[in-house]
Amino acid sequence: MTTTADDLRQATDAVARLGSSCADYEALADAEVLAGQKQIAAARRLLDTRSAWMAATIARRSRPELGHSGLAAQQGFLSPEALIQTVTGSTKNDAFKLVAVGTMMADAEAAEKLVEAAVESPDADPAAVAEFVAKVPWQAPIARAVTDGTLSVDAAESIRSGLGQIDAAVTADKLGTALEALLVEAASLNVDQVFKLARRLRDQLDEAGIAAREKQAHDDRFLRVYRLGNGKVRLHGLFAPEDGEFVLSTFDSVTSPRRGGVRFVDKDKAAWAKRMQDDPRSTEQIAADALVQLLKIAGEADQGRVFGGRRPAVRVIVTEKAVKEGQPAGHAGQPAPGQAAQGGPVPAAATETREAAAHGQIEGNPVPISQETIDRLLCDTGTRGIQVDDTGQIINVGRDERLFTEAQRAAMGVRDGGCRWVDCDRSPAWSEAHHINEWLADNGYTDLADGVLLCHPHHLLLHNQHWNIIRTGNDYWLRPPVEVDPQQTLIALPSKRAAL
């Protein structure tokens, strides 16, 4: 405990030395600003650890069996979370998070002390020690990381909730193994990324439960339309991931020029985008008008007519195994090993290098979809095969065109999973194809291996600030300009597509 107390004092002293006013901070050099932000984050992690310990203490002293003599009840609160929220001025979610993480840490600490006492006992019984070891919660490594200050309380809660609880399909040993791998990566990820990774690991451990969770999400859908007292009408709804992505894609296609969407090369599309940008209506008004127009079109439609034309793009990424479940790889007329399927506008498919999983993922959405949903979507829209080699690199599909083809962009979407820039979460639909080798200056080819996806803001940043992306084999690296990093240390740009 002395070490962590010293860590806290050192961290707070470092923050105090940064200054005590906005003017002090404005006077800092860029390097000092970046270092200072890290110091503040480190101090906050240590303080949040103590806040979680205190929340666990309040919860224990307010447990239900104590009745009105409990701490929260004595202070006039119905729950420890309500007491904590009032005392800290935080949100209800923050209070629940502190109690959950603090309780997890307290349970792990108590169990590990029992193990330590049993081991140090003069007449230690191996069987008794093993029994105590078995009672140590699988979340104990999370608690240790928070106590050490290497993991924030927010990240700890993301891991705890993302990996879920023990059940018949997911044992403590399986969760412990997943946790070990997750903690290695968590240090370089933000809280949102940690949760997505934890949730993805859980889905891999409990693939059989994907269909049940998918059904629950579908059952939870609703749309409420009601009239307000002033005559206006309000909509409030919730959609399952599959339908929700279709709704998002529809409104993205309508409003993307106003929200930093991709630039159009086609003259007609570019002109439409310019008109949209110059439209006097707000983006929200454009979206509202588009919904009303869609409802009018649907309401006036001939029920016997089949509508054609473009559908909003919602791709679904699946393996060959998921496309042809039960059919051996290399079947006549089917993709060869390492090949996948990608369907037309809705859905598309792509590839995973491992064949263990038979589920898919909606492009841009972290929630997996079940084999049954894949079968239904593939029946509706067909597939598009994309072949990869044993390293996960997409095969080349053309060198002669200046612009990447639609097929190439789709392949890059599969490989990159969205904008490759560090910590960017823009999906492939919001990304542009960037030539690593400049077309004119470097005689660059329109080759898949030498192209990556970047969202429009990061594409502009790369060119305007003279960043560079280089490729070594199948790895891509971001090289900052000298003004940002005199050493120009390369920054890894891994694929956002977890399967690859």
Short mmCIF file of C-alpha atoms in Angstrom, two decimals:
data_model
loop_
_atom_site.label_atom_id
_atom_site.label_comp_id
_atom_site.label_asym_id
_atom_site.label_seq_id
_atom_site.Cartn_x
_atom_site.Cartn_y
_atom_site.Cartn_z
CA MET A 1 0.00 0.00 0.00
CA THR A 2 2.94 2.32 0.65
CA THR A 3 4.05 2.05 -2.95
CA THR A 4 0.64 3.06 -4.32
CA ALA A 5 0.45 5.96 -1.84
CA ASP A 6 3.87 7.15 -3.02
CA ASP A 7 2.72 6.80 -6.62
CA LEU A 8 -0.28 9.00 -5.91
CA ARG A 9 1.83 11.69 -4.23
CA GLN A 10 4.32 11.69 -7.11
CA ALA A 11 1.53 11.85 -9.68
CA THR A 12 -0.25 14.76 -7.99
CA ASP A 13 3.04 16.62 -7.53
CA ALA A 14 3.78 16.23 -11.24
CA VAL A 15 0.35 17.64 -12.12
CA ALA A 16 0.77 20.52 -9.67
CA ARG A 17 4.04 21.49 -11.35
CA LEU A 18 2.24 21.98 -14.66
CA GLY A 19 0.70 25.20 -13.40
CA SER A 20 -2.37 26.60 -11.72
CA SER A 21 -4.05 28.65 -14.44
CA CYS A 22 -4.97 28.57 -18.10
CA ALA A 23 -2.12 30.97 -18.79
CA ASP A 24 0.38 28.55 -17.22
CA TYR A 25 -0.82 25.76 -19.44
CA GLU A 26 -0.84 27.93 -22.56
CA ALA A 27 2.83 28.68 -21.90
CA LEU A 28 3.79 25.01 -22.06
CA ALA A 29 5.61 23.67 -25.12
CA ASP A 30 3.83 21.06 -27.25
CA ALA A 31 5.91 18.22 -25.80
CA GLU A 32 5.08 19.41 -22.27
CA VAL A 33 1.39 19.57 -23.11
CA LEU A 34 1.35 15.97 -24.34
CA ALA A 35 3.40 14.74 -21.39
CA GLY A 36 1.21 16.73 -19.01
CA GLN A 37 -1.97 15.18 -20.33
CA LYS A 38 -0.49 11.73 -19.68
CA GLN A 39 0.48 12.77 -16.16
CA ILE A 40 -3.04 14.00 -15.46
CA ALA A 41 -4.47 10.71 -16.77
CA ALA A 42 -2.11 8.72 -14.53
CA ALA A 43 -3.10 10.76 -11.47
CA ARG A 44 -6.76 10.38 -12.32
CA ARG A 45 -6.41 6.60 -12.57
CA LEU A 46 -4.88 6.47 -9.10
CA LEU A 47 -7.60 8.72 -7.65
CA ASP A 48 -10.34 6.73 -9.36
CA THR A 49 -8.90 3.57 -7.82
CA ARG A 50 -9.42 5.05 -4.38
CA SER A 51 -12.87 6.24 -5.38
CA ALA A 52 -13.73 2.65 -6.32
CA TRP A 53 -12.39 1.36 -3.00
CA MET A 54 -14.54 3.91 -1.17
CA ALA A 55 -17.61 3.02 -3.26
CA ALA A 56 -17.15 -0.66 -2.37
CA THR A 57 -16.91 0.27 1.32
CA ILE A 58 -20.12 2.33 1.11
CA ALA A 59 -21.86 -0.53 -0.70
CA ARG A 60 -20.73 -3.08 1.89
CA ARG A 61 -21.92 -0.87 4.74
CA SER A 62 -25.25 -0.37 2.93
CA ARG A 63 -25.97 -4.01 2.04
CA PRO A 64 -29.68 -4.96 2.15
CA GLU A 65 -29.49 -7.23 5.21
CA LEU A 66 -28.51 -4.22 7.35
CA GLY A 67 -31.89 -2.65 6.66
CA HIS A 68 -32.37 0.88 7.98
CA SER A 69 -29.09 0.69 9.89
CA GLY A 70 -27.15 0.61 6.63
CA LEU A 71 -25.01 3.64 5.76
CA ALA A 72 -27.04 4.71 2.73
CA ALA A 73 -30.36 4.27 4.56
CA GLN A 74 -29.10 6.29 7.53
CA GLN A 75 -28.32 9.14 5.14
CA GLY A 76 -31.79 8.93 3.58
CA PHE A 77 -30.90 7.07 0.38
CA LEU A 78 -32.45 3.91 -1.04
CA SER A 79 -29.18 2.57 -2.47
CA PRO A 80 -25.42 3.07 -2.09
CA GLU A 81 -25.28 4.22 -5.71
CA ALA A 82 -27.74 7.04 -4.98
CA LEU A 83 -25.62 8.12 -2.01
CA ILE A 84 -22.42 8.06 -4.08
CA GLN A 85 -24.04 10.01 -6.91
CA THR A 86 -25.11 12.74 -4.51
CA VAL A 87 -21.79 12.95 -2.69
CA THR A 88 -19.68 12.97 -5.87
CA GLY A 89 -22.05 14.90 -8.12
CA SER A 90 -21.55 12.24 -10.80
CA THR A 91 -24.00 10.45 -13.05
CA LYS A 92 -25.95 7.39 -11.98
CA ASN A 93 -23.94 5.31 -14.44
CA ASP A 94 -20.66 6.51 -12.90
CA ALA A 95 -21.91 5.58 -9.41
CA PHE A 96 -22.89 2.07 -10.50
CA LYS A 97 -19.52 1.72 -12.25
CA LEU A 98 -17.58 2.65 -9.10
CA VAL A 99 -19.56 0.19 -6.99
CA ALA A 100 -19.20 -2.62 -9.54
CA VAL A 101 -15.44 -2.17 -10.01
CA GLY A 102 -14.81 -1.50 -6.34
CA THR A 103 -16.74 -4.61 -5.28
CA MET A 104 -14.84 -6.68 -7.83
CA MET A 105 -11.55 -5.37 -6.44
CA ALA A 106 -12.59 -6.02 -2.83
CA ASP A 107 -13.65 -9.59 -3.61
CA ALA A 108 -10.40 -10.30 -5.46
CA GLU A 109 -8.27 -8.78 -2.70
CA ALA A 110 -10.05 -10.80 0.01
CA ALA A 111 -9.68 -14.05 -1.93
CA GLU A 112 -5.99 -13.47 -2.63
CA LYS A 113 -5.34 -12.70 1.06
CA LEU A 114 -6.87 -16.06 1.98
CA VAL A 115 -4.56 -17.78 -0.49
CA GLU A 116 -1.57 -15.89 0.89
CA ALA A 117 -2.47 -16.83 4.47
CA ALA A 118 -2.95 -20.47 3.53
CA VAL A 119 0.41 -20.61 1.75
CA GLU A 120 2.26 -18.96 4.64
CA SER A 121 0.64 -21.20 7.25
CA PRO A 122 3.22 -23.51 8.94
CA ASP A 123 0.98 -26.53 8.44
CA ALA A 124 -0.21 -25.55 4.96
CA ASP A 125 -2.36 -28.24 3.36
CA PRO A 126 -1.90 -28.37 -0.45
CA ALA A 127 -5.53 -29.37 -0.88
CA ALA A 128 -6.71 -26.41 1.22
CA VAL A 129 -4.43 -24.05 -0.69
CA ALA A 130 -5.78 -25.34 -3.99
CA GLU A 131 -9.32 -24.81 -2.71
CA PHE A 132 -8.57 -21.20 -1.82
CA VAL A 133 -6.86 -20.64 -5.20
CA ALA A 134 -9.94 -21.95 -6.98
CA LYS A 135 -12.04 -19.33 -5.18
CA VAL A 136 -10.00 -16.39 -6.51
CA PRO A 137 -12.29 -14.60 -9.00
CA TRP A 138 -11.25 -14.73 -12.64
CA GLN A 139 -11.45 -10.90 -12.62
CA ALA A 140 -8.55 -10.71 -10.13
CA PRO A 141 -6.02 -9.58 -12.81
CA ILE A 142 -8.35 -6.64 -13.61
CA ALA A 143 -8.36 -5.64 -9.95
CA ARG A 144 -4.56 -5.84 -9.74
CA ALA A 145 -4.16 -3.69 -12.87
CA VAL A 146 -6.48 -1.02 -11.45
CA THR A 147 -4.67 -1.06 -8.10
CA ASP A 148 -1.32 -0.69 -9.88
CA GLY A 149 -2.64 2.31 -11.81
CA THR A 150 -2.05 0.68 -15.20
CA LEU A 151 -5.78 0.31 -15.93
CA SER A 152 -8.46 2.94 -15.43
CA VAL A 153 -11.73 2.23 -13.63
CA ASP A 154 -13.58 2.95 -16.89
CA ALA A 155 -11.47 0.40 -18.77
CA ALA A 156 -11.91 -2.12 -15.96
CA GLU A 157 -15.69 -1.79 -16.16
CA SER A 158 -15.54 -2.13 -19.95
CA ILE A 159 -13.62 -5.39 -19.59
CA ARG A 160 -15.86 -6.68 -16.80
CA SER A 161 -19.10 -5.95 -18.63
CA GLY A 162 -17.73 -6.85 -22.05
CA LEU A 163 -16.49 -10.32 -21.09
CA GLY A 164 -19.63 -10.99 -19.06
CA GLN A 165 -20.23 -13.66 -16.47
CA ILE A 166 -19.53 -17.37 -16.15
CA ASP A 167 -22.19 -19.67 -17.58
CA ALA A 168 -22.53 -23.20 -18.92
CA ALA A 169 -20.72 -22.38 -22.17
CA VAL A 170 -18.11 -19.93 -20.90
CA THR A 171 -16.08 -21.19 -17.95
CA ALA A 172 -13.83 -19.23 -15.61
CA ASP A 173 -10.77 -20.75 -17.28
CA LYS A 174 -11.92 -19.54 -20.71
CA LEU A 175 -12.64 -16.05 -19.39
CA GLY A 176 -9.27 -15.99 -17.64
CA THR A 177 -7.46 -16.89 -20.86
CA ALA A 178 -9.36 -14.21 -22.79
CA LEU A 179 -8.64 -11.69 -20.03
CA GLU A 180 -4.93 -12.41 -20.15
CA ALA A 181 -4.81 -11.57 -23.86
CA LEU A 182 -7.08 -8.56 -23.42
CA LEU A 183 -4.99 -6.93 -20.69
CA VAL A 184 -1.93 -7.04 -22.94
CA GLU A 185 -3.72 -4.91 -25.53
CA ALA A 186 -5.74 -2.74 -23.15
CA ALA A 187 -2.79 -0.47 -22.31
CA SER A 188 -2.75 0.90 -25.88
CA LEU A 189 -6.53 1.17 -26.34
CA ASN A 190 -9.13 3.67 -25.24
CA VAL A 191 -12.16 2.63 -23.19
CA ASP A 192 -14.49 2.24 -26.20
CA GLN A 193 -11.96 0.06 -28.00
CA VAL A 194 -11.43 -2.05 -24.87
CA PHE A 195 -15.16 -2.74 -24.60
CA LYS A 196 -15.47 -3.68 -28.27
CA LEU A 197 -12.52 -6.05 -27.99
CA ALA A 198 -13.90 -7.59 -24.78
CA ARG A 199 -17.32 -8.02 -26.36
CA ARG A 200 -15.77 -9.62 -29.44
CA LEU A 201 -13.79 -12.07 -27.30
CA ARG A 202 -16.97 -13.00 -25.44
CA ASP A 203 -18.78 -13.61 -28.73
CA GLN A 204 -15.96 -15.90 -29.84
CA LEU A 205 -16.21 -17.84 -26.57
CA ASP A 206 -20.00 -18.03 -26.71
CA GLU A 207 -20.84 -18.29 -30.40
CA ALA A 208 -23.90 -20.37 -29.62
CA GLY A 209 -25.35 -17.44 -27.68
CA ILE A 210 -25.10 -15.00 -30.59
CA ALA A 211 -28.46 -16.04 -32.02
CA ALA A 212 -30.18 -15.63 -28.65
CA ARG A 213 -28.69 -12.15 -28.13
CA GLU A 214 -29.59 -11.22 -31.69
CA LYS A 215 -33.19 -12.30 -31.09
CA GLN A 216 -33.34 -10.30 -27.87
CA ALA A 217 -32.07 -7.20 -29.67
CA HIS A 218 -34.74 -7.73 -32.32
CA ASP A 219 -37.44 -8.22 -29.69
CA ASP A 220 -36.39 -4.96 -27.98
CA ARG A 221 -37.19 -2.87 -31.06
CA PHE A 222 -39.86 -0.19 -30.87
CA LEU A 223 -41.01 3.02 -32.49
CA ARG A 224 -43.25 5.49 -30.68
CA VAL A 225 -44.94 8.33 -32.51
CA TYR A 226 -46.93 10.81 -30.47
CA ARG A 227 -48.34 14.30 -30.71
CA LEU A 228 -47.17 17.00 -28.31
CA GLY A 229 -49.41 19.61 -26.74
CA ASN A 230 -48.29 22.21 -29.27
CA GLY A 231 -49.32 20.02 -32.19
CA LYS A 232 -45.82 18.88 -33.15
CA VAL A 233 -45.14 15.17 -33.57
CA ARG A 234 -42.20 13.40 -31.94
CA LEU A 235 -40.57 10.07 -32.87
CA HIS A 236 -38.69 7.86 -30.40
CA GLY A 237 -37.42 4.43 -31.33
CA LEU A 238 -34.91 1.65 -30.95
CA PHE A 239 -33.75 -0.77 -33.66
CA ALA A 240 -31.78 -3.99 -33.70
CA PRO A 241 -28.25 -3.65 -35.16
CA GLU A 242 -29.16 -4.99 -38.60
CA ASP A 243 -32.17 -2.69 -39.10
CA GLY A 244 -30.42 0.14 -37.31
CA GLU A 245 -27.46 0.06 -39.69
CA PHE A 246 -29.91 0.17 -42.60
CA VAL A 247 -31.52 3.28 -41.10
CA LEU A 248 -28.11 4.88 -40.47
CA SER A 249 -26.96 4.07 -43.99
CA THR A 250 -30.09 5.66 -45.44
CA PHE A 251 -29.53 8.92 -43.59
CA ASP A 252 -25.79 8.82 -44.20
CA SER A 253 -26.45 8.67 -47.95
CA VAL A 254 -28.73 11.71 -47.65
CA THR A 255 -26.64 13.89 -45.34
CA SER A 256 -23.02 12.76 -45.78
CA PRO A 257 -21.91 15.84 -47.81
CA ARG A 258 -22.91 17.96 -44.79
CA ARG A 259 -21.12 15.76 -42.26
CA GLY A 260 -17.65 15.27 -43.70
CA GLY A 261 -18.46 12.36 -45.99
CA VAL A 262 -16.31 11.20 -48.88
CA ARG A 263 -15.55 13.44 -51.86
CA PHE A 264 -17.13 12.45 -55.17
CA VAL A 265 -15.14 12.21 -58.39
CA ASP A 266 -18.19 11.60 -60.57
CA LYS A 267 -19.39 15.02 -61.87
CA ASP A 268 -23.09 14.37 -61.25
CA LYS A 269 -22.49 13.14 -57.69
CA ALA A 270 -20.09 15.99 -57.00
CA ALA A 271 -22.71 18.48 -58.18
CA TRP A 272 -25.32 16.86 -55.92
CA ALA A 273 -22.93 17.07 -52.98
CA LYS A 274 -22.31 20.75 -53.71
CA ARG A 275 -26.06 21.44 -53.77
CA MET A 276 -26.43 19.59 -50.47
CA GLN A 277 -23.65 21.63 -48.86
CA ASP A 278 -25.24 24.87 -50.11
CA ASP A 279 -28.76 23.87 -48.98
CA PRO A 280 -30.06 26.49 -46.52
CA ARG A 281 -31.70 23.82 -44.35
CA SER A 282 -29.84 22.39 -41.36
CA THR A 283 -28.55 18.83 -41.53
CA GLU A 284 -31.23 17.76 -39.06
CA GLN A 285 -33.93 19.40 -41.18
CA ILE A 286 -32.66 17.62 -44.29
CA ALA A 287 -32.82 14.29 -42.43
CA ALA A 288 -36.37 15.02 -41.22
CA ASP A 289 -37.55 16.00 -44.70
CA ALA A 290 -35.94 12.86 -46.16
CA LEU A 291 -37.85 10.65 -43.71
CA VAL A 292 -41.16 12.29 -44.59
CA GLN A 293 -40.39 11.92 -48.31
CA LEU A 294 -39.55 8.24 -47.86
CA LEU A 295 -42.83 7.68 -46.01
CA LYS A 296 -44.78 9.46 -48.77
CA ILE A 297 -43.13 7.31 -51.44
CA ALA A 298 -43.87 4.13 -49.50
CA GLY A 299 -47.45 5.17 -48.72
CA GLU A 300 -48.24 5.96 -52.34
CA ALA A 301 -46.49 2.91 -53.78
CA ASP A 302 -48.29 0.35 -55.91
CA GLN A 303 -48.32 -2.80 -53.79
CA GLY A 304 -47.90 -4.94 -56.88
CA ARG A 305 -44.80 -3.16 -58.10
CA VAL A 306 -41.27 -4.32 -57.35
CA PHE A 307 -38.91 -1.39 -56.85
CA GLY A 308 -35.41 -1.49 -58.23
CA GLY A 309 -32.47 0.87 -57.95
CA ARG A 310 -29.83 1.42 -55.31
CA ARG A 311 -30.38 0.21 -51.78
CA PRO A 312 -28.47 1.70 -48.86
CA ALA A 313 -25.14 -0.09 -48.44
CA VAL A 314 -25.00 -2.31 -45.38
CA ARG A 315 -22.32 -4.95 -45.76
CA VAL A 316 -22.06 -8.10 -43.71
CA ILE A 317 -18.63 -9.69 -43.32
CA VAL A 318 -18.60 -13.49 -43.19
CA THR A 319 -16.18 -16.36 -43.77
CA GLU A 320 -16.52 -18.96 -46.46
CA LYS A 321 -17.59 -21.40 -43.75
CA ALA A 322 -20.52 -19.14 -42.87
CA VAL A 323 -21.48 -18.70 -46.52
CA LYS A 324 -21.45 -22.43 -47.28
CA GLU A 325 -21.95 -24.04 -43.89
CA GLY A 326 -21.22 -27.72 -44.01
CA GLN A 327 -19.73 -27.64 -47.51
CA PRO A 328 -16.01 -28.43 -47.73
CA ALA A 329 -13.64 -25.69 -48.84
CA GLY A 330 -12.62 -25.83 -52.45
CA HIS A 331 -15.97 -27.29 -53.56
CA ALA A 332 -16.49 -27.01 -57.29
CA GLY A 333 -17.73 -23.56 -58.19
CA GLN A 334 -17.05 -22.18 -54.70
CA PRO A 335 -14.21 -20.04 -53.35
CA ALA A 336 -10.93 -21.76 -52.64
CA PRO A 337 -9.47 -21.92 -49.15
CA GLY A 338 -8.82 -18.42 -47.84
CA GLN A 339 -11.57 -17.00 -50.03
CA ALA A 340 -14.68 -15.31 -48.76
CA ALA A 341 -17.91 -13.90 -50.00
CA GLN A 342 -19.03 -10.34 -50.22
CA GLY A 343 -22.56 -9.59 -51.26
CA GLY A 344 -23.84 -6.58 -53.20
CA PRO A 345 -25.09 -3.37 -51.61
CA VAL A 346 -26.86 -5.34 -48.88
CA PRO A 347 -25.06 -7.29 -47.61
CA ALA A 348 -21.48 -7.88 -48.59
CA ALA A 349 -19.08 -10.35 -47.24
CA ALA A 350 -15.43 -10.69 -46.67
CA THR A 351 -12.95 -13.03 -45.22
CA GLU A 352 -11.43 -14.29 -42.01
CA THR A 353 -8.24 -16.30 -42.04
CA ARG A 354 -9.44 -18.67 -39.34
CA GLU A 355 -12.37 -20.99 -39.95
CA ALA A 356 -13.46 -21.55 -36.36
CA ALA A 357 -16.19 -18.92 -36.32
CA ALA A 358 -19.42 -19.30 -38.26
CA HIS A 359 -20.86 -15.87 -37.61
CA GLY A 360 -20.67 -12.54 -39.38
CA GLN A 361 -20.35 -8.89 -38.54
CA ILE A 362 -22.25 -5.91 -39.89
CA GLU A 363 -19.71 -3.54 -41.36
CA GLY A 364 -19.15 -0.64 -38.98
CA ASN A 365 -21.04 -2.33 -36.10
CA PRO A 366 -19.31 -4.35 -33.35
CA VAL A 367 -22.31 -6.66 -32.75
CA PRO A 368 -22.02 -10.09 -34.44
CA ILE A 369 -24.83 -11.68 -36.41
CA SER A 370 -25.78 -15.33 -36.37
CA GLN A 371 -25.52 -17.99 -39.05
CA GLU A 372 -29.27 -17.84 -39.56
CA THR A 373 -29.18 -14.14 -40.33
CA ILE A 374 -26.26 -14.64 -42.71
CA ASP A 375 -28.21 -17.31 -44.59
CA ARG A 376 -31.24 -15.02 -44.89
CA LEU A 377 -29.21 -12.04 -46.11
CA LEU A 378 -27.23 -14.13 -48.57
CA CYS A 379 -30.44 -15.57 -49.96
CA ASP A 380 -31.71 -12.03 -50.53
CA THR A 381 -28.61 -10.48 -52.09
CA GLY A 382 -26.07 -13.14 -53.10
CA THR A 383 -22.33 -13.01 -52.46
CA ARG A 384 -19.11 -11.57 -53.74
CA GLY A 385 -15.94 -13.62 -53.32
CA ILE A 386 -12.73 -11.97 -52.13
CA GLN A 387 -9.64 -14.13 -51.92
CA VAL A 388 -6.75 -13.61 -49.52
CA ASP A 389 -3.39 -15.26 -49.13
CA ASP A 390 -2.21 -16.97 -45.96
CA THR A 391 -1.01 -13.63 -44.51
CA GLY A 392 -4.38 -11.93 -44.90
CA GLN A 393 -3.42 -9.78 -47.91
CA ILE A 394 -6.09 -9.30 -50.59
CA ILE A 395 -5.05 -10.41 -54.07
CA ASN A 396 -4.55 -7.69 -56.68
CA VAL A 397 -7.46 -7.06 -59.05
CA GLY A 398 -6.03 -4.46 -61.36
CA ARG A 399 -3.20 -2.03 -62.04
CA ASP A 400 -4.28 -0.17 -65.14
CA GLU A 401 -6.84 2.32 -63.78
CA ARG A 402 -6.01 5.61 -62.09
CA LEU A 403 -8.93 5.27 -59.68
CA PHE A 404 -9.52 2.25 -57.51
CA THR A 405 -12.47 0.27 -58.81
CA GLU A 406 -15.57 -0.47 -56.76
CA ALA A 407 -14.35 -4.04 -56.37
CA GLN A 408 -10.97 -2.84 -55.11
CA ARG A 409 -12.56 -0.43 -52.64
CA ALA A 410 -14.77 -3.24 -51.36
CA ALA A 411 -11.70 -5.43 -50.92
CA MET A 412 -9.89 -2.65 -49.04
CA GLY A 413 -12.94 -2.24 -46.83
CA VAL A 414 -12.65 -5.90 -45.94
CA ARG A 415 -8.91 -5.73 -45.32
CA ASP A 416 -8.69 -2.37 -43.52
CA GLY A 417 -12.04 -2.36 -41.69
CA GLY A 418 -12.30 1.42 -42.11
CA CYS A 419 -9.92 4.37 -41.88
CA ARG A 420 -6.44 3.03 -41.06
CA TRP A 421 -5.40 6.16 -39.13
CA VAL A 422 -4.52 5.62 -35.49
CA ASP A 423 -7.62 5.53 -33.24
CA CYS A 424 -9.99 6.53 -36.06
CA ASP A 425 -13.31 4.66 -36.02
CA ARG A 426 -14.69 5.78 -39.39
CA SER A 427 -16.20 2.84 -41.28
CA PRO A 428 -15.27 1.88 -44.88
CA ALA A 429 -18.37 3.68 -46.15
CA TRP A 430 -16.89 6.94 -44.81
CA SER A 431 -13.38 6.34 -46.14
CA GLU A 432 -11.46 7.12 -49.30
CA ALA A 433 -8.83 5.08 -51.10
CA HIS A 434 -5.35 6.55 -50.64
CA HIS A 435 -2.44 5.65 -52.91
CA ILE A 436 0.63 4.93 -50.80
CA ASN A 437 2.81 5.69 -53.85
CA GLU A 438 1.72 8.95 -55.42
CA TRP A 439 0.24 8.27 -58.85
CA LEU A 440 2.19 10.93 -60.70
CA ALA A 441 5.20 11.62 -58.50
CA ASP A 442 6.09 8.01 -57.73
CA ASN A 443 4.60 6.25 -60.77
CA GLY A 444 2.22 4.53 -58.36
CA TYR A 445 0.00 1.68 -59.44
CA THR A 446 -3.67 1.31 -58.60
CA ASP A 447 -2.76 -1.82 -56.71
CA LEU A 448 -4.61 -3.09 -53.64
CA ALA A 449 -1.44 -3.71 -51.66
CA ASP A 450 -0.36 -0.08 -52.21
CA GLY A 451 -3.69 1.47 -51.27
CA VAL A 452 -5.27 2.02 -47.86
CA LEU A 453 -8.52 3.50 -46.65
CA LEU A 454 -8.49 6.89 -44.93
CA CYS A 455 -11.45 9.00 -43.90
CA HIS A 456 -11.69 12.40 -45.58
CA PRO A 457 -10.30 14.45 -42.61
CA HIS A 458 -7.32 12.14 -42.13
CA HIS A 459 -6.74 11.96 -45.90
CA LEU A 460 -6.52 15.75 -45.95
CA LEU A 461 -4.30 15.78 -42.87
CA LEU A 462 -1.90 13.30 -44.44
CA HIS A 463 -1.41 15.36 -47.60
CA ASN A 464 -1.57 18.83 -46.05
CA GLN A 465 0.77 18.09 -43.12
CA HIS A 466 3.09 15.81 -45.12
CA TRP A 467 2.57 12.58 -43.24
CA ASN A 468 3.43 9.39 -45.12
CA ILE A 469 2.20 5.82 -45.13
CA ILE A 470 4.66 3.10 -46.06
CA ARG A 471 4.27 -0.63 -46.50
CA THR A 472 6.68 -3.40 -45.52
CA GLY A 473 5.28 -6.67 -46.77
CA ASN A 474 1.75 -6.83 -45.39
CA ASP A 475 2.30 -4.26 -42.63
CA TYR A 476 1.44 -0.58 -42.95
CA TRP A 477 3.15 2.22 -41.03
CA LEU A 478 2.46 5.90 -40.51
CA ARG A 479 5.53 8.16 -40.66
CA PRO A 480 5.03 11.58 -39.04
CA PRO A 481 6.67 14.72 -40.44
CA VAL A 482 9.84 16.07 -38.81
CA GLU A 483 7.87 18.93 -37.28
CA VAL A 484 5.80 16.45 -35.26
CA ASP A 485 8.51 13.90 -34.49
CA PRO A 486 12.15 14.73 -35.32
CA GLN A 487 12.97 11.01 -35.18
CA GLN A 488 10.02 10.21 -37.49
CA THR A 489 9.26 7.08 -35.48
CA LEU A 490 7.01 4.75 -37.44
CA ILE A 491 3.52 4.17 -36.04
CA ALA A 492 1.86 0.82 -36.74
CA LEU A 493 -1.44 0.94 -38.63
CA PRO A 494 -3.09 -2.42 -37.96
CA SER A 495 -6.30 -3.39 -39.69
CA LYS A 496 -9.50 -2.41 -37.91
CA ARG A 497 -10.94 -5.69 -39.16
CA ALA A 498 -10.39 -7.90 -36.13
CA ALA A 499 -10.82 -11.09 -38.13
CA LEU A 500 -7.74 -10.36 -40.20
#
